[in-house]
CSV table of C-alpha atoms and ligand atoms in Angstrom, one decimal:
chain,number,residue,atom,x,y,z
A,1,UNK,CA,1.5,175.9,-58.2
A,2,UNK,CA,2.2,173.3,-60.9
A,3,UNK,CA,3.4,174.9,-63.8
A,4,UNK,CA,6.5,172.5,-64.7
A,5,UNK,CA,6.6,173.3,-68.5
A,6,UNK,CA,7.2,177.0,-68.2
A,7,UNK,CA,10.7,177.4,-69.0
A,8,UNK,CA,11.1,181.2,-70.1
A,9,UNK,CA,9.9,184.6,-68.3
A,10,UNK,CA,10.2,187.8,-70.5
A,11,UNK,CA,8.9,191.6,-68.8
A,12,UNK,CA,7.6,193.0,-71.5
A,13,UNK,CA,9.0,197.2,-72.2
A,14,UNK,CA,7.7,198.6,-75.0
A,15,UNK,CA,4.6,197.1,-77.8
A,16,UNK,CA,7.0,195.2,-79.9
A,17,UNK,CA,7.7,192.9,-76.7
A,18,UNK,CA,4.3,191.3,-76.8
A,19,UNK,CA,4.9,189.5,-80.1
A,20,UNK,CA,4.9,185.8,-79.0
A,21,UNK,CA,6.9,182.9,-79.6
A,22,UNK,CA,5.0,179.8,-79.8
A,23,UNK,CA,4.1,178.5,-76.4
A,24,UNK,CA,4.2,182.4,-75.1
A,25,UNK,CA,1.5,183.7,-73.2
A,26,UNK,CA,0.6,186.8,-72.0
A,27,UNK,CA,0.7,187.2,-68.2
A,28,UNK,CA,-0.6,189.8,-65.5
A,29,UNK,CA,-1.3,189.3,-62.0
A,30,UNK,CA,-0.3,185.5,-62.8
A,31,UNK,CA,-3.5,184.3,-60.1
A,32,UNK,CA,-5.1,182.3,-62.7
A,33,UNK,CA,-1.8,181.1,-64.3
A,34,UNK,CA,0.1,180.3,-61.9
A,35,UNK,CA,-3.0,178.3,-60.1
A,36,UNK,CA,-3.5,175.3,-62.4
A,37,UNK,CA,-0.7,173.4,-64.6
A,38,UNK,CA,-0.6,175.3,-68.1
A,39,UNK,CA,0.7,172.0,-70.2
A,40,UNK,CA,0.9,173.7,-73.3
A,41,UNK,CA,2.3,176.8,-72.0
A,42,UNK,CA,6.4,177.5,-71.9
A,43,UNK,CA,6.6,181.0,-71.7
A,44,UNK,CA,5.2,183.5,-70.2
A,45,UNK,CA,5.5,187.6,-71.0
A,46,UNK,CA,4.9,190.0,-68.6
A,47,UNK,CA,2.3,192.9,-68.7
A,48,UNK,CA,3.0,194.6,-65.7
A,49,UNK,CA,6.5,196.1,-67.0
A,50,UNK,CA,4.8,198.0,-69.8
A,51,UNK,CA,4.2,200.9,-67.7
A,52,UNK,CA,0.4,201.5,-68.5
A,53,UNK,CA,-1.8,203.9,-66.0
A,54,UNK,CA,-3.6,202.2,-63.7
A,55,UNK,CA,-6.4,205.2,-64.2
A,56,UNK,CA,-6.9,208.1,-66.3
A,57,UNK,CA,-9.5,211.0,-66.3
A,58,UNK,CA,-10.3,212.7,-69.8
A,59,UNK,CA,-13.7,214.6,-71.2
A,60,UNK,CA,-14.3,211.3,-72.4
A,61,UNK,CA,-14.6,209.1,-68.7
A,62,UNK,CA,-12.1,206.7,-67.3
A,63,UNK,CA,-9.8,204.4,-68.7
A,64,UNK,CA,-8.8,201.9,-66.5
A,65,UNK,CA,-5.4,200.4,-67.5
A,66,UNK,CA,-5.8,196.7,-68.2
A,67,UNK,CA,-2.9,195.7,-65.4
A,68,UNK,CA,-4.6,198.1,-62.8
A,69,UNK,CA,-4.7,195.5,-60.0
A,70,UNK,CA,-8.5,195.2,-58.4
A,71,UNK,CA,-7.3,196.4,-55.3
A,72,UNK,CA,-5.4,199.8,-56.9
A,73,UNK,CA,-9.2,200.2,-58.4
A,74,UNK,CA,-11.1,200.1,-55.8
A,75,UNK,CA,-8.6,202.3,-53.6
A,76,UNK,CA,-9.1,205.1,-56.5
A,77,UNK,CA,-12.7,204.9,-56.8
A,78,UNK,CA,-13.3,205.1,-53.2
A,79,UNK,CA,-10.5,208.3,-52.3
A,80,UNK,CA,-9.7,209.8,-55.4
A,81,UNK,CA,-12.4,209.7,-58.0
A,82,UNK,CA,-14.5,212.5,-58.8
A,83,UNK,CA,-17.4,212.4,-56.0
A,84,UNK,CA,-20.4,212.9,-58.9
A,85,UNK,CA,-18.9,209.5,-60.3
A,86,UNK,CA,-21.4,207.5,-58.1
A,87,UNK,CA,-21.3,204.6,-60.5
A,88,UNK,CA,-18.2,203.9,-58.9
A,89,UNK,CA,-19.9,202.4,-55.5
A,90,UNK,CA,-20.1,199.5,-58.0
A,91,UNK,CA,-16.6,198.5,-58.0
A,92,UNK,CA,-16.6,197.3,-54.1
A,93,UNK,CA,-19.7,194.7,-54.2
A,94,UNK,CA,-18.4,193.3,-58.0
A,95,UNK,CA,-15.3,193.0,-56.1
A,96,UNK,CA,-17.1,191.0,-53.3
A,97,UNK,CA,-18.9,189.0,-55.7
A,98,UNK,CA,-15.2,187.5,-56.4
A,99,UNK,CA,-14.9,184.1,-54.6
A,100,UNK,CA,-11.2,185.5,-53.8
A,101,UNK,CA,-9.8,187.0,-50.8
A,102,UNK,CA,-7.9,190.6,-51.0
A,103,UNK,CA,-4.9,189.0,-51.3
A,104,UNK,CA,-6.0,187.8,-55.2
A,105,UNK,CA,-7.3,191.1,-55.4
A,106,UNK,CA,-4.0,192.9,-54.7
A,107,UNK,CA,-2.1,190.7,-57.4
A,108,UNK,CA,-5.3,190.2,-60.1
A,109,UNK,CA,-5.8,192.7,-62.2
A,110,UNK,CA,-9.0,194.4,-64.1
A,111,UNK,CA,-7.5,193.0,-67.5
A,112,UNK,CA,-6.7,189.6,-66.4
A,113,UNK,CA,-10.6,188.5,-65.1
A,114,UNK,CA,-11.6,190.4,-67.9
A,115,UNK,CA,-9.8,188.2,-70.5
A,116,UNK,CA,-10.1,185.2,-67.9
A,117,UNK,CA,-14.0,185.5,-68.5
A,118,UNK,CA,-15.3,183.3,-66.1
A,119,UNK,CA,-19.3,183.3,-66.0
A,120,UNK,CA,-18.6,184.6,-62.0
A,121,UNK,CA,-16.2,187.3,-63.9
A,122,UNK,CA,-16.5,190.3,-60.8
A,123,UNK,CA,-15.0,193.3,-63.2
A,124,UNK,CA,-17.0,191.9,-66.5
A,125,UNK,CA,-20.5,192.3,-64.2
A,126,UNK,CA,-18.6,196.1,-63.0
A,127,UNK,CA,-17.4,197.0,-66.7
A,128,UNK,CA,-20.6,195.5,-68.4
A,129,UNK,CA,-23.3,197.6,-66.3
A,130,UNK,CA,-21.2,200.7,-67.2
A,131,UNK,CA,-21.4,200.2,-71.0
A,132,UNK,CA,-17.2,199.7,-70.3
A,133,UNK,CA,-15.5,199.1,-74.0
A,134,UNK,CA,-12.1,197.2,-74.2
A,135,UNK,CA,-9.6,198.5,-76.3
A,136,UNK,CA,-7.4,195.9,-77.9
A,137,UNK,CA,-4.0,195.8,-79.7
A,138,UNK,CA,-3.8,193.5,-82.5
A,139,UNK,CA,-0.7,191.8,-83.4
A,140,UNK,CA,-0.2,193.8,-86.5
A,141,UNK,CA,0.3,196.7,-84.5
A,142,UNK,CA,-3.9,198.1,-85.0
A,143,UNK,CA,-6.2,198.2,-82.1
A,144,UNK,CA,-9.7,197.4,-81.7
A,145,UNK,CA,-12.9,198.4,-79.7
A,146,UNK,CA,-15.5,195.7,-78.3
A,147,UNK,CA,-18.1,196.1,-75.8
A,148,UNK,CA,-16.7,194.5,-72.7
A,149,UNK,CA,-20.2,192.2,-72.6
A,150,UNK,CA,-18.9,190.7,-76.5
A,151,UNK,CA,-15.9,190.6,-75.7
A,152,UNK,CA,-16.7,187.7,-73.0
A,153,UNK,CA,-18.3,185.2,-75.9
A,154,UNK,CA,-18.6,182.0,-73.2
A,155,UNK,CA,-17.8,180.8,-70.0
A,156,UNK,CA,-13.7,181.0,-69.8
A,157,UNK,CA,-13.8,181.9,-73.8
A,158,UNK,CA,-13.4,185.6,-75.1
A,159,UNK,CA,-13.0,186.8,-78.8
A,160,UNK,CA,-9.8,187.7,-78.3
A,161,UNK,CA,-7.2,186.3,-81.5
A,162,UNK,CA,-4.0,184.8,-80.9
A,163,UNK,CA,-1.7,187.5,-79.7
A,164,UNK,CA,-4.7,190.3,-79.3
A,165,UNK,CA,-3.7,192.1,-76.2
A,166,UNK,CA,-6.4,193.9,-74.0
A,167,UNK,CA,-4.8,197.5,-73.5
A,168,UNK,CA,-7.8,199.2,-71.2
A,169,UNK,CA,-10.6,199.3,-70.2
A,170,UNK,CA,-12.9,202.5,-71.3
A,171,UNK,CA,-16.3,203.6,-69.2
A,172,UNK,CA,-18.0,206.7,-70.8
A,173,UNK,CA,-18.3,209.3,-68.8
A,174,UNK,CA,-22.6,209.3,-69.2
A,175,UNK,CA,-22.2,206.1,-67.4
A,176,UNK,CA,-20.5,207.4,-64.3
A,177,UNK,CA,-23.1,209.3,-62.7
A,178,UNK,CA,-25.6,207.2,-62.3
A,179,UNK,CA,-27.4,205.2,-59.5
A,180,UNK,CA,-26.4,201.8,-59.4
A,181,UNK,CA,-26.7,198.3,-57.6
A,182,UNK,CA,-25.6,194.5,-57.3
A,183,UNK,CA,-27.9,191.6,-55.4
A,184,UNK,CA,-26.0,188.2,-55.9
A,185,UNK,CA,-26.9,185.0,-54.2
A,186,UNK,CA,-24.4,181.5,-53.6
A,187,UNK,CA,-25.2,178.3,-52.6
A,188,UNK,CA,-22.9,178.8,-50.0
A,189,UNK,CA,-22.2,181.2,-47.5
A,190,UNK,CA,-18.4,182.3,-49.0
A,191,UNK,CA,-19.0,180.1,-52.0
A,192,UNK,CA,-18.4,181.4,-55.6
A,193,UNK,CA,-22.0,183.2,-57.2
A,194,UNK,CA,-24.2,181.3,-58.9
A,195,UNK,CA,-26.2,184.3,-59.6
A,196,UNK,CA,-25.0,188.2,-60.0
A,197,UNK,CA,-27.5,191.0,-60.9
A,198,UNK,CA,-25.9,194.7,-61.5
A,199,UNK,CA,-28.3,197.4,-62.5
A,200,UNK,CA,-27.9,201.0,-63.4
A,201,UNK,CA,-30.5,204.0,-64.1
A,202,UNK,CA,-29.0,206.9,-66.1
A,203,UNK,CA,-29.9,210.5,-64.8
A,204,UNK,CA,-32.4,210.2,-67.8
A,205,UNK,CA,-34.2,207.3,-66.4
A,206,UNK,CA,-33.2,205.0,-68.7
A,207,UNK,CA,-31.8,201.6,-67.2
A,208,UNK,CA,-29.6,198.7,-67.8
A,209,UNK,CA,-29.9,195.4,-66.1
A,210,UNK,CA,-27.1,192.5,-66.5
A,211,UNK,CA,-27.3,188.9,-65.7
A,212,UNK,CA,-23.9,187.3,-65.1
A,213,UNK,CA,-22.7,184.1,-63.1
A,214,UNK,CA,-26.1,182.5,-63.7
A,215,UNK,CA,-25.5,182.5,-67.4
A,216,UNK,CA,-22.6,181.6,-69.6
A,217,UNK,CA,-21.7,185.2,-70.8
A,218,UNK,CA,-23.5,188.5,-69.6
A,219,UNK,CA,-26.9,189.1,-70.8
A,220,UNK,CA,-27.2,192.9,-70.6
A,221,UNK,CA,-30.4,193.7,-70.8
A,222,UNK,CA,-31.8,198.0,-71.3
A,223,UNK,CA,-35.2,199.9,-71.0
A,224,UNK,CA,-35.9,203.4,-71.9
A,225,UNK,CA,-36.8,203.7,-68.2
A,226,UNK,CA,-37.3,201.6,-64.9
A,227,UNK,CA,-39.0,198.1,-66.8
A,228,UNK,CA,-41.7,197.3,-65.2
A,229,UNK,CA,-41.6,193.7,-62.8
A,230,UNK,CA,-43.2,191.4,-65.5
A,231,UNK,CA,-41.2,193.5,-68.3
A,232,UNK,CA,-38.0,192.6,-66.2
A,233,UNK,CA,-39.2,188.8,-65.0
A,234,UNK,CA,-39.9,188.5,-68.5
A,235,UNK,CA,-36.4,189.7,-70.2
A,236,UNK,CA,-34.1,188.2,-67.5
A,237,UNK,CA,-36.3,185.1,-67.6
A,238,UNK,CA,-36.0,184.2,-71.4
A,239,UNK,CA,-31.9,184.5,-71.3
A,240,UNK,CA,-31.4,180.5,-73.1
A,241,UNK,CA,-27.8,180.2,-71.5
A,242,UNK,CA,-28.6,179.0,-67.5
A,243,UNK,CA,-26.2,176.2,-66.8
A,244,UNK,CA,-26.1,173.8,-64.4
A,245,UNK,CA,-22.7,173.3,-62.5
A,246,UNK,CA,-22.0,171.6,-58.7
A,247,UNK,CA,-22.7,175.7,-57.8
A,248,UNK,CA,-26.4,175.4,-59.6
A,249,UNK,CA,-28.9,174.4,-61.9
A,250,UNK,CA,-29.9,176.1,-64.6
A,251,UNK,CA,-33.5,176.1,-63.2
A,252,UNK,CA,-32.8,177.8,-59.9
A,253,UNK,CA,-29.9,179.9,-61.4
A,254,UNK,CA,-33.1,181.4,-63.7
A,255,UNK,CA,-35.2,181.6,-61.0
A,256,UNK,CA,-32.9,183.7,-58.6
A,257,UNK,CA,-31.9,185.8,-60.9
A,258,UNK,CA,-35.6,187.2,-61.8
A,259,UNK,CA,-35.7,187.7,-57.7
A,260,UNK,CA,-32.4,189.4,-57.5
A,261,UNK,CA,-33.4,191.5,-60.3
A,262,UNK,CA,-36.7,192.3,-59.5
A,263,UNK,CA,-35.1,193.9,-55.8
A,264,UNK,CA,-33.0,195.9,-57.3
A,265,UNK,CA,-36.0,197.1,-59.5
A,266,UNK,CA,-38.1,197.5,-56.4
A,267,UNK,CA,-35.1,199.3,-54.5
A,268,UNK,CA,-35.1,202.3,-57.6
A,269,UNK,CA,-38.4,202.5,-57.9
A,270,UNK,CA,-38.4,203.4,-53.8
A,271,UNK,CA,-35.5,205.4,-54.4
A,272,UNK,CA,-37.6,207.5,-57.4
A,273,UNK,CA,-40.4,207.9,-55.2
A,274,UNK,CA,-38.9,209.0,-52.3
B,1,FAD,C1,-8.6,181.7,-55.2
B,1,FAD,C2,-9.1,182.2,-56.5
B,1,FAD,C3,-10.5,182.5,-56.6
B,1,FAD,C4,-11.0,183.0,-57.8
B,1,FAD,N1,-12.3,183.4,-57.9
B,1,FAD,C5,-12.8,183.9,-59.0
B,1,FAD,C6,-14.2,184.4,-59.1
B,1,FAD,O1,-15.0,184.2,-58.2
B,1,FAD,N2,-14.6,185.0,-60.3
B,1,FAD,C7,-13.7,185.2,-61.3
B,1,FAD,O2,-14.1,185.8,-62.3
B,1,FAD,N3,-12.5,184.8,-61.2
B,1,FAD,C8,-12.0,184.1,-60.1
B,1,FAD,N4,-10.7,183.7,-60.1
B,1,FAD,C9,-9.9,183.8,-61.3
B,1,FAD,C10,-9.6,185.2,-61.6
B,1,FAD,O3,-10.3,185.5,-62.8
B,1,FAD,C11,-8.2,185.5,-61.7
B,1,FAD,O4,-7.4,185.0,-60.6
B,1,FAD,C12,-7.8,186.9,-61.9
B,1,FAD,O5,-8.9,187.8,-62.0
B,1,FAD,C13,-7.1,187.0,-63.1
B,1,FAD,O6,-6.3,188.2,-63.1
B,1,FAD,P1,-4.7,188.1,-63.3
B,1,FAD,O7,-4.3,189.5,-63.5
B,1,FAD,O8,-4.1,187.4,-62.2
B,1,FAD,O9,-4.6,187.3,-64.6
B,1,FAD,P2,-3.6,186.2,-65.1
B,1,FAD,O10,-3.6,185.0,-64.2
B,1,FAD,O11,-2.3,186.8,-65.3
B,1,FAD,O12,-4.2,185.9,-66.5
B,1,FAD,C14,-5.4,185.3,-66.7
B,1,FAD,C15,-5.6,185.0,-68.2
B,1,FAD,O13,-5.9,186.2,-68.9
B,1,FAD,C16,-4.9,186.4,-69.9
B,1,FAD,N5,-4.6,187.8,-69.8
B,1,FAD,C17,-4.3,188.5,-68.7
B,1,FAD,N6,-4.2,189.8,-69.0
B,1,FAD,C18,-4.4,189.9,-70.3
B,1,FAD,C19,-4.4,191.0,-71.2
B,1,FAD,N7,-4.2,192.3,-70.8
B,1,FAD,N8,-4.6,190.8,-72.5
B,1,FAD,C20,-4.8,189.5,-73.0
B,1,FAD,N9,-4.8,188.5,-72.2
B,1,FAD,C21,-4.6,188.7,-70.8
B,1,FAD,C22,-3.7,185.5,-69.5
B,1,FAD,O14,-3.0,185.1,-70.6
B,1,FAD,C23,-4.5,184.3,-68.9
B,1,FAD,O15,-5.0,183.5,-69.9
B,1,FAD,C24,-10.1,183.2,-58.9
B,1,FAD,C25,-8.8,182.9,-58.8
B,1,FAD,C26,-8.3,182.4,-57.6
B,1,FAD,C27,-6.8,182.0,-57.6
């Protein structure tokens, strides 16, 4: 921990706390803050004092609270969720996916990778494959809605404004029953993804594919049923954001991610005709 310029700490109470001095920033599990020097930070305001739900049940679906930490979420989904809410089994392997040991996971929260939007982001491939929308505050006191997969507009880069705070996290409740899956694939064995695949057919057969860690920000990709294999090759295949980093080229990050799709294709077709 390196963060020499930080000279203030505020816990943020109530809304009116989050307006921010110049060189504020908003913190929440602090993993990703307080990992790397932050030179042109000098303050940072708590989120975790606000008080906000970790989870809430309504007609609508779940709301997960943006400070929920990963590990309250996947305690919740596994013991106390409604047991029809199968699309919950996602939580655990998106959670895996995160080159992070439990430890991060009981400190970071759902919020904080959200907004930290790495490529490899573990919740955005979760909260992307179940059509999850962020609500935001704005610093004028409004809110906002944005599809969790816009809100991520690059690798590390998000559309959130100077002093937009992201409030929760909102999965509709059509999402929440269906079946659902994750293949990823690393270079190395405990090494961060280069490619995630997370898939989802709705009771009505309709699916939803999503490419993340292999391209910059998360191509979600949806058919009106289960997409045939050159249909899927085809759509996952033509995504023009691949990159190359030391975890991957952009070649071979396209080219697993067609085979990690197509076996979770393969696996729901089994699965239908069983
Ligand atoms: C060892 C290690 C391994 C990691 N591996 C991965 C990985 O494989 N994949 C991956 O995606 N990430 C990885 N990360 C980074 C990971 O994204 C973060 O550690 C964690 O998820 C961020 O959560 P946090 O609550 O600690 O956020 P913080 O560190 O508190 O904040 C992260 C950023 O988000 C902003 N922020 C946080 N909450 C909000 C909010 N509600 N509204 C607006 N802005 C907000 C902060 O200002 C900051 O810029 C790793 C981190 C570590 C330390």
């Amino acid at each position: 921990m390196d963060i020499t310029t930080v000279t203030s700490y505020r816990a943020a109470r109530t809304r009116a706390d989050l307006a921010l001095a110049p060189g504020e920033v908003v913190m929440a599990g602090g993993t990703w803050i307080m990992s790397e020097p932050q030179p042109h930070t000098t303050g940072l305001v708590d989120l975790t004092t606000l008080g906000w739900p970790d989870v809430e049940v309504s007609d609508e679906g779940l709301r997960i609270g943006a400070t929920c930490t990963i590990a309250r979420l996947l305690a919740w989904a596994e013991r106390e969720a409604p047991a029809d809410w199968t699309s919950l089994a996602l939580a655990r392997p998106s959670a895996d996916a995160l080159l992070a040991s439990f430890k991060i996971w009981n400190t970071a929260t759902v919020g904080g990778n959200v907004c930290q939007a790495f490529a490899a982001g573990a919740m955005i491939a979760f909260l992307s494959t179940l059509d999850a929308t962020a609500l935001v505050w704005t610093p004028e006191g409004g809110e906002r809605r944005i599809a969790v997969a816009d809100l991520v507009i690059d690798n590390a880069e998000t559309s959130l404004a100077p002093g937009e705070v992201l409030r929760a996290l909102d999965i509709p409740r059509r999402a929440l029953t269906s079946r659902v899956g994750l293949q990823k694939i690393a270079l190395a064995e405990l090494g961060r993804s280069g490619a995630v695949v997370t898939a989802r057919v709705d009771p009505d057969g309709s699916s939803v594919f999503v490419v993340t860690a292999a391209v910059r920000r998360p191509r979600v990709l949806r058919f009106a049923r289960i997409p045939g294999a050159g249909e899927l090759r085809d759509a996952v295949a033509s995504a023009t954001d691949f990159y190359t980093d030391p975890l991957g080229s952009a070649d071979w990050r396209r080219g697993v991610s067609v085979v990690l799709a197509e076996r979770l294709r393969a696996g729901f077709v089994r699965e239908a005709a069983a």
